[in-house]
CSV table of C-alpha atoms in Angstrom, one decimal:
chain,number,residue,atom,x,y,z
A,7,UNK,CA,31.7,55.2,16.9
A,8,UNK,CA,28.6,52.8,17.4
A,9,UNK,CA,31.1,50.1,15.0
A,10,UNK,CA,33.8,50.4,17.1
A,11,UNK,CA,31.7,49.6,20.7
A,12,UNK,CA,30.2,46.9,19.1
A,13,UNK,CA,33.7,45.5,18.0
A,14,UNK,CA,35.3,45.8,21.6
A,15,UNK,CA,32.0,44.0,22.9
A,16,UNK,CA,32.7,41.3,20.5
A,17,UNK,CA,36.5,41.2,21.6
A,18,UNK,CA,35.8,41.5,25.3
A,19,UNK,CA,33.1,38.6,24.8
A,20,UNK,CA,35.7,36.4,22.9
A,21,UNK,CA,38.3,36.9,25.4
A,22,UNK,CA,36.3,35.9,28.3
A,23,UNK,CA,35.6,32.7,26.9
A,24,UNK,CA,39.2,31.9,26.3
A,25,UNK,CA,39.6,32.6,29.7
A,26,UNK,CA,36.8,30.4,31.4
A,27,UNK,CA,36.2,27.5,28.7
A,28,UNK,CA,33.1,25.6,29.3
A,29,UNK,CA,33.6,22.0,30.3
A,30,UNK,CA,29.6,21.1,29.0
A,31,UNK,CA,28.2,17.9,28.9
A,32,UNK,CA,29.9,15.2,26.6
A,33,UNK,CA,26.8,12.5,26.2
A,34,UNK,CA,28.3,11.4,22.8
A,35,UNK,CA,28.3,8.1,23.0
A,36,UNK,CA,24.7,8.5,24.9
A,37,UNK,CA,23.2,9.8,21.8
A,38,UNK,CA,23.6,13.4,22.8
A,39,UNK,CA,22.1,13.5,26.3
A,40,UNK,CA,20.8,16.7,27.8
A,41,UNK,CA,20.7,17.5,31.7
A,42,UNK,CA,16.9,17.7,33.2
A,43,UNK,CA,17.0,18.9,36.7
A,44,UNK,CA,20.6,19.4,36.8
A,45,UNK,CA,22.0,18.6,40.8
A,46,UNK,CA,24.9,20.3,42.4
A,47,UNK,CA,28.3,18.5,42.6
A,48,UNK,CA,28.8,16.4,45.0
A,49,UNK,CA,31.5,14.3,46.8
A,50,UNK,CA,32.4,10.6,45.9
A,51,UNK,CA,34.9,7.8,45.7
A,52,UNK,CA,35.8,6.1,43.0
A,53,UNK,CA,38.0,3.2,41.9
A,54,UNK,CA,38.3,0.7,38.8
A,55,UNK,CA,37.3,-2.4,37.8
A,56,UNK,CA,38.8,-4.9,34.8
A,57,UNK,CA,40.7,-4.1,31.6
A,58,UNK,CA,42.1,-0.6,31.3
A,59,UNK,CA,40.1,-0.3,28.4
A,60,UNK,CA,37.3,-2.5,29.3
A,61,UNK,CA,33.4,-2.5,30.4
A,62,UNK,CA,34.3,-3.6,34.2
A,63,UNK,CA,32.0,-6.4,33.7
A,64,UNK,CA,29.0,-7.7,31.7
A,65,UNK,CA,26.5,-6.1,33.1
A,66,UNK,CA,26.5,-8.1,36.1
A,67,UNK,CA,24.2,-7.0,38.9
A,68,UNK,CA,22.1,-5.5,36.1
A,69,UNK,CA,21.7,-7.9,33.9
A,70,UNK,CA,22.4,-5.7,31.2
A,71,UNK,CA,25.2,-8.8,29.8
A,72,UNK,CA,27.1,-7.5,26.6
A,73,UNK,CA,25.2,-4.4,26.0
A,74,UNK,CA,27.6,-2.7,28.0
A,75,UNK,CA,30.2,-3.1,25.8
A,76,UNK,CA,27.8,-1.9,22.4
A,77,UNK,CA,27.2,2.1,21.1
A,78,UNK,CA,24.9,3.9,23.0
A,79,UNK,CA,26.8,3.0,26.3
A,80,UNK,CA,30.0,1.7,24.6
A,81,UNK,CA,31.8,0.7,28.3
A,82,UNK,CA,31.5,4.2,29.8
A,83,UNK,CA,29.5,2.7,32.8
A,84,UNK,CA,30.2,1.9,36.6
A,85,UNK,CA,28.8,-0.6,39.4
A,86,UNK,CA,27.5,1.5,42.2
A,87,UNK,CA,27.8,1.0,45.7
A,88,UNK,CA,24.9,0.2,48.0
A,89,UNK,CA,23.8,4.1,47.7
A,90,UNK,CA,23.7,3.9,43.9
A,91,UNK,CA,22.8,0.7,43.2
A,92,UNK,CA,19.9,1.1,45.7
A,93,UNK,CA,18.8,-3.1,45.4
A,94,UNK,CA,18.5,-2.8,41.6
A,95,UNK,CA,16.2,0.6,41.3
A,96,UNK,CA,19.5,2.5,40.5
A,97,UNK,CA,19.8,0.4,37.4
A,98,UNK,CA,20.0,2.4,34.5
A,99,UNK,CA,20.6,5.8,36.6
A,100,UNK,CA,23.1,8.4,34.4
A,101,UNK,CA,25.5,10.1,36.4
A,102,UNK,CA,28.4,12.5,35.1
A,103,UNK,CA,31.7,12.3,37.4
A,104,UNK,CA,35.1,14.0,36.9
A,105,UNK,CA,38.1,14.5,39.1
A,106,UNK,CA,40.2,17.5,39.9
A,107,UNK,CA,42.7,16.6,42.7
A,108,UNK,CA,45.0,14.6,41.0
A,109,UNK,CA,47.5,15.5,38.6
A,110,UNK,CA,46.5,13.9,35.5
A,111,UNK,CA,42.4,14.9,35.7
A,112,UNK,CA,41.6,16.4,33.1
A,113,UNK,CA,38.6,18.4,35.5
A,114,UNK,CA,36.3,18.0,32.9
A,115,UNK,CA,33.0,15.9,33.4
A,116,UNK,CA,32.5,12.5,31.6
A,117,UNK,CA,28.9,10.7,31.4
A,118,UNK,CA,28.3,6.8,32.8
A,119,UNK,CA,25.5,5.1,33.6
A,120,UNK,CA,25.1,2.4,36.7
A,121,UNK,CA,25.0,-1.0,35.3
A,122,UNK,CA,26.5,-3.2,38.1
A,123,UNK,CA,26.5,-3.6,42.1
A,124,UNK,CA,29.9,-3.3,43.9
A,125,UNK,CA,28.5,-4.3,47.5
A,126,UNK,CA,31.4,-3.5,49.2
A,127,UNK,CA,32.0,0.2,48.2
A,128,UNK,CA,30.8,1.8,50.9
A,129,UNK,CA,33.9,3.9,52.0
A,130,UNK,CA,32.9,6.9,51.1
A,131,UNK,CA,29.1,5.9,51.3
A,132,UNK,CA,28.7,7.2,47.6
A,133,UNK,CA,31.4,5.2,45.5
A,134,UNK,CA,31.8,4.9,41.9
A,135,UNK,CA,33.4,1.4,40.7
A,136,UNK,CA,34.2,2.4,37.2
A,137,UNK,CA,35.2,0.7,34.1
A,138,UNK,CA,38.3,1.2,32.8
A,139,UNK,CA,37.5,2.9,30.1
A,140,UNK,CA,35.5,5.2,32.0
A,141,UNK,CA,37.9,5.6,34.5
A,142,UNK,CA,40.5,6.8,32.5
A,143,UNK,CA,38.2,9.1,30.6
A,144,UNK,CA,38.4,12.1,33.0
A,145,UNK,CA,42.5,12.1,32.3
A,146,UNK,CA,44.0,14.4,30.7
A,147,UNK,CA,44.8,13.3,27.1
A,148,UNK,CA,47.4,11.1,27.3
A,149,UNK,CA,47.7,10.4,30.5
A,150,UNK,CA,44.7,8.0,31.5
A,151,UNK,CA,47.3,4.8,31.9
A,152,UNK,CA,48.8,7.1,34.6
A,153,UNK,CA,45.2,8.5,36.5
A,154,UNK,CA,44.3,4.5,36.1
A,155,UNK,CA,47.2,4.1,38.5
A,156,UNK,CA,46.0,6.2,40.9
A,157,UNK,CA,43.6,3.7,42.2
A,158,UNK,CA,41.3,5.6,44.8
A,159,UNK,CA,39.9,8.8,43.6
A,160,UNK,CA,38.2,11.8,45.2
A,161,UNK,CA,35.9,12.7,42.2
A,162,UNK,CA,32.7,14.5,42.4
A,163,UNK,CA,29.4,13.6,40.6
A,164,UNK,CA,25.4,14.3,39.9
A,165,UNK,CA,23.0,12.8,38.7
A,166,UNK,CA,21.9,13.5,35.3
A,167,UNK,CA,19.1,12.9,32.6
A,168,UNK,CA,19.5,9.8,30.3
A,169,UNK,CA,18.6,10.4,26.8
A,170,UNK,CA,18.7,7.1,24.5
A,171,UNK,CA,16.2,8.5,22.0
A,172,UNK,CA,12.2,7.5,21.6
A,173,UNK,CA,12.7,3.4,22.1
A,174,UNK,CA,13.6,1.4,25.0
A,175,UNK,CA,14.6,-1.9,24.8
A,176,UNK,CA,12.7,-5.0,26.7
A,177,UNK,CA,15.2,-8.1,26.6
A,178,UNK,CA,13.2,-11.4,27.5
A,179,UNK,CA,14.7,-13.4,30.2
A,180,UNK,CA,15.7,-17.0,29.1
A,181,UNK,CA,13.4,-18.8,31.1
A,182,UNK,CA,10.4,-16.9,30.5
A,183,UNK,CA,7.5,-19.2,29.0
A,184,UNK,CA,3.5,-18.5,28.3
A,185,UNK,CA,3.1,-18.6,32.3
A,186,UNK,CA,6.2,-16.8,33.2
A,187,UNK,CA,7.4,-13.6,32.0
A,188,UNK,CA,10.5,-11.8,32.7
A,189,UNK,CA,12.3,-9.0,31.2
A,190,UNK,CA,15.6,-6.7,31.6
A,191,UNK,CA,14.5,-3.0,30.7
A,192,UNK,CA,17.6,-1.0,29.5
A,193,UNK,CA,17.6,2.5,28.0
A,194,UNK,CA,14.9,4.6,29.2
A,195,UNK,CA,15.2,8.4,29.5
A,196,UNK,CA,14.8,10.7,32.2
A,197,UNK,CA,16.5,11.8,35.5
A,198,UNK,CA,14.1,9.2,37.4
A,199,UNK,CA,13.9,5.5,39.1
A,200,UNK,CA,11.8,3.1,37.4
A,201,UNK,CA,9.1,2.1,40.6
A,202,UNK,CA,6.3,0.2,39.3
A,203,UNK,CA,6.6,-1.9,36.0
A,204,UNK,CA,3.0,-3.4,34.9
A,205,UNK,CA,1.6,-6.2,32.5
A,206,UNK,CA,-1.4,-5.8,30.3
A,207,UNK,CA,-2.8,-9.0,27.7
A,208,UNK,CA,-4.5,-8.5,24.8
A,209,UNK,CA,-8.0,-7.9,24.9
A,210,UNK,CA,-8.1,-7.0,28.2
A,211,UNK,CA,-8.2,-3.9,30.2
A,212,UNK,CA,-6.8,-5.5,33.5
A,213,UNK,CA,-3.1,-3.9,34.3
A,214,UNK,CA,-1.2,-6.6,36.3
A,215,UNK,CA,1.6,-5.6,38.9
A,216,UNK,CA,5.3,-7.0,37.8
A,217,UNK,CA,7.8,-7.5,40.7
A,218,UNK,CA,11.5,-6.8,40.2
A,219,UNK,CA,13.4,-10.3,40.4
A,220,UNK,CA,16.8,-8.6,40.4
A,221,UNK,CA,19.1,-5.5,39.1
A,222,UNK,CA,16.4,-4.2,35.7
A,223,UNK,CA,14.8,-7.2,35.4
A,224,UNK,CA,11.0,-7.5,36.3
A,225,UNK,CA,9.5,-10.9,36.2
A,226,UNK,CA,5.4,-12.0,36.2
A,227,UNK,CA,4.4,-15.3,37.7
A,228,UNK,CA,0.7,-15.4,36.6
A,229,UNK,CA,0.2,-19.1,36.6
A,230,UNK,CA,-2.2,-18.7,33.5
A,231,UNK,CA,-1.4,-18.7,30.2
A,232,UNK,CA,-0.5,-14.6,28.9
A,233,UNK,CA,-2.5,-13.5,25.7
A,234,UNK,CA,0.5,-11.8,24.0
A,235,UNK,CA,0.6,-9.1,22.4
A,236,UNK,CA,1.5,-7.7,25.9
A,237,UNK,CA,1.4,-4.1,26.8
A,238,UNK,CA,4.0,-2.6,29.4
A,239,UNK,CA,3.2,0.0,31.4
A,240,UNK,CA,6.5,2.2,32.9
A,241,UNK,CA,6.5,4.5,36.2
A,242,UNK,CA,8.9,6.9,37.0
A,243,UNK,CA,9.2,8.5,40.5
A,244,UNK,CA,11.4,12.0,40.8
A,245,UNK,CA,11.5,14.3,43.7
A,246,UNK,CA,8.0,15.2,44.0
A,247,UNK,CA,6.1,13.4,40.8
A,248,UNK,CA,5.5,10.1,38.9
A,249,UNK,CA,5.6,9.8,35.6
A,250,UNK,CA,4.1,7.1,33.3
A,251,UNK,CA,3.9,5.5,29.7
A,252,UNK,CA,2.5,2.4,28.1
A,253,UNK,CA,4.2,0.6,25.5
A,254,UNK,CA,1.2,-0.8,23.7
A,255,UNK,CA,1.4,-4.4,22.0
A,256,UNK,CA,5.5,-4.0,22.6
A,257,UNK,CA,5.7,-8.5,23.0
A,258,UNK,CA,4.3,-9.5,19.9
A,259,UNK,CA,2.4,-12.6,19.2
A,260,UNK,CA,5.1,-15.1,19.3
A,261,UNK,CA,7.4,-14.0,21.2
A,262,UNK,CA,10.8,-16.2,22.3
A,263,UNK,CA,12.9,-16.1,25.3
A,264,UNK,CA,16.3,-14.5,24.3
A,265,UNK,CA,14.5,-12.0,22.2
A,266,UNK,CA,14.9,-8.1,22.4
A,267,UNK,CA,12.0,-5.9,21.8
A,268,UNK,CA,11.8,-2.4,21.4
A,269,UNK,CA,9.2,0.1,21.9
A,270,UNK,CA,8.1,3.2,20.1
A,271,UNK,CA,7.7,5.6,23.4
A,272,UNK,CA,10.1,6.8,25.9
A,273,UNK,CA,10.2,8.8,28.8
């Protein structure tokens, strides 16, 4: 008897899954992402921008350039509007959007990140300007040419965690020298806006404030000559708490404008 209760269980459990399939998070080409802090839906605009199969652009407002179009974020990313793109602190933010009122969504959430500015989405005052290939990623299979037709969306959205694994990625501005330095962060984890970026030289215990110059780049205009290696120091703010880390000796001796250097922490 005790065989056959536990059989029905197992039928009844099977059959309410058919039923109600779960539409989970899909951060594949994030490197397997997980939610921290997961936010309710909420309700946004979206439209696209460039090829239907494109990136939207090259990272513009980010300065992110043609890592948009490379694995992890392999063009699944958006500009934001004012309210996302916040003056370059949204930079970097992951979002998961998906649409439901027209009739080629698929309903079922797709992952982006924020690597561009659309300044004049502001109607509705959360907007999504996605790529392409984004874009038509919450079709139904099949049928993204035709969502991609649809041009303005009601989609909802939230924010979620980004999960790029234990590096991040420090790209050094082209006209950096020994006196200046600037750099585009890209790909560091968490649910959180970068707030404070600092500078530390070697042999030396002094932490110097970086100011963001635009989008994810942070820039240092010492006026002395820096002692690489350099050590960066990141802060996170989320509702309620900061969180930090140092990339120790991360700019080696030597190091060239142009070049990308990656760390050995993450949030």
């Amino acid at each position: 008897m005790m065989q056959v209760l536990l059989y029905m269980s197992f039928v009844v459990v099977i059959f309410s899954l058919l039923l109600n399939p779960c539409h989970c998070l899909n951060l594949k080409l994030f490197n397997g992402s997980k939610i921290q802090n997961e936010e309710q839906w909420q309700v946004a605009g979206a439209t696209m921008f460039g090829p239907p199969e494109g990136a939207g652009s090259d990272g513009g407002a980010c300065g992110y350039i043609d890592s948009v179009e490379k694995p992890p974020l392999s063009k699944m990313v958006s500009a934001g509007g004012p309210s996302l793109y916040l003056g370059g602190r949204g930079c970097g933010a992951c979002y998961q959007v998906k649409c439901t009122e027209n009739a080629f969504c698929s309903g079922n959430p797709v992952s982006v990140m924020i690597t561009d500015e659309c300044p004049g989405c502001t109607s509705p005052s959360v907007h999504f300007d996605l790529s392409g290939t984004a874009f038509g990623s919450m079709a139904t299979p099949g049928q993204a040419d035709n969502l991609r037709n649809a041009g303005v969306l009601n989609i909802l959205y939230r924010r979620v965690a980004c999960s790029f694994g234990n590096s991040m990625a420090f790209t050094i501005d082209n006209g950096a020298n020994p006196y200046y330095f600037a750099t585009e962060i890209e790909y560091e984890n968490g649910g959180s806006d970068l707030v404070a970026i600092e500078l530390k030289q070697a042999n030396s215990d002094t932490w110097l404030p970086m100011q963001r110059s635009w989008g994810a780049r942070w820039a240092l205009n010492l006026g002395l000559q820096l002692q690489a290696p350099l050590s960066i120091k990141l802060t996170e703010q989320g509702k309620g708490y900061y969180k930090t880390i140092v990339a120790d000796s991360v700019i080696p001796h030597g190091w060239q404008p142009g070049q990308v250097y990656r760390s050995v922490v993450n949030f």
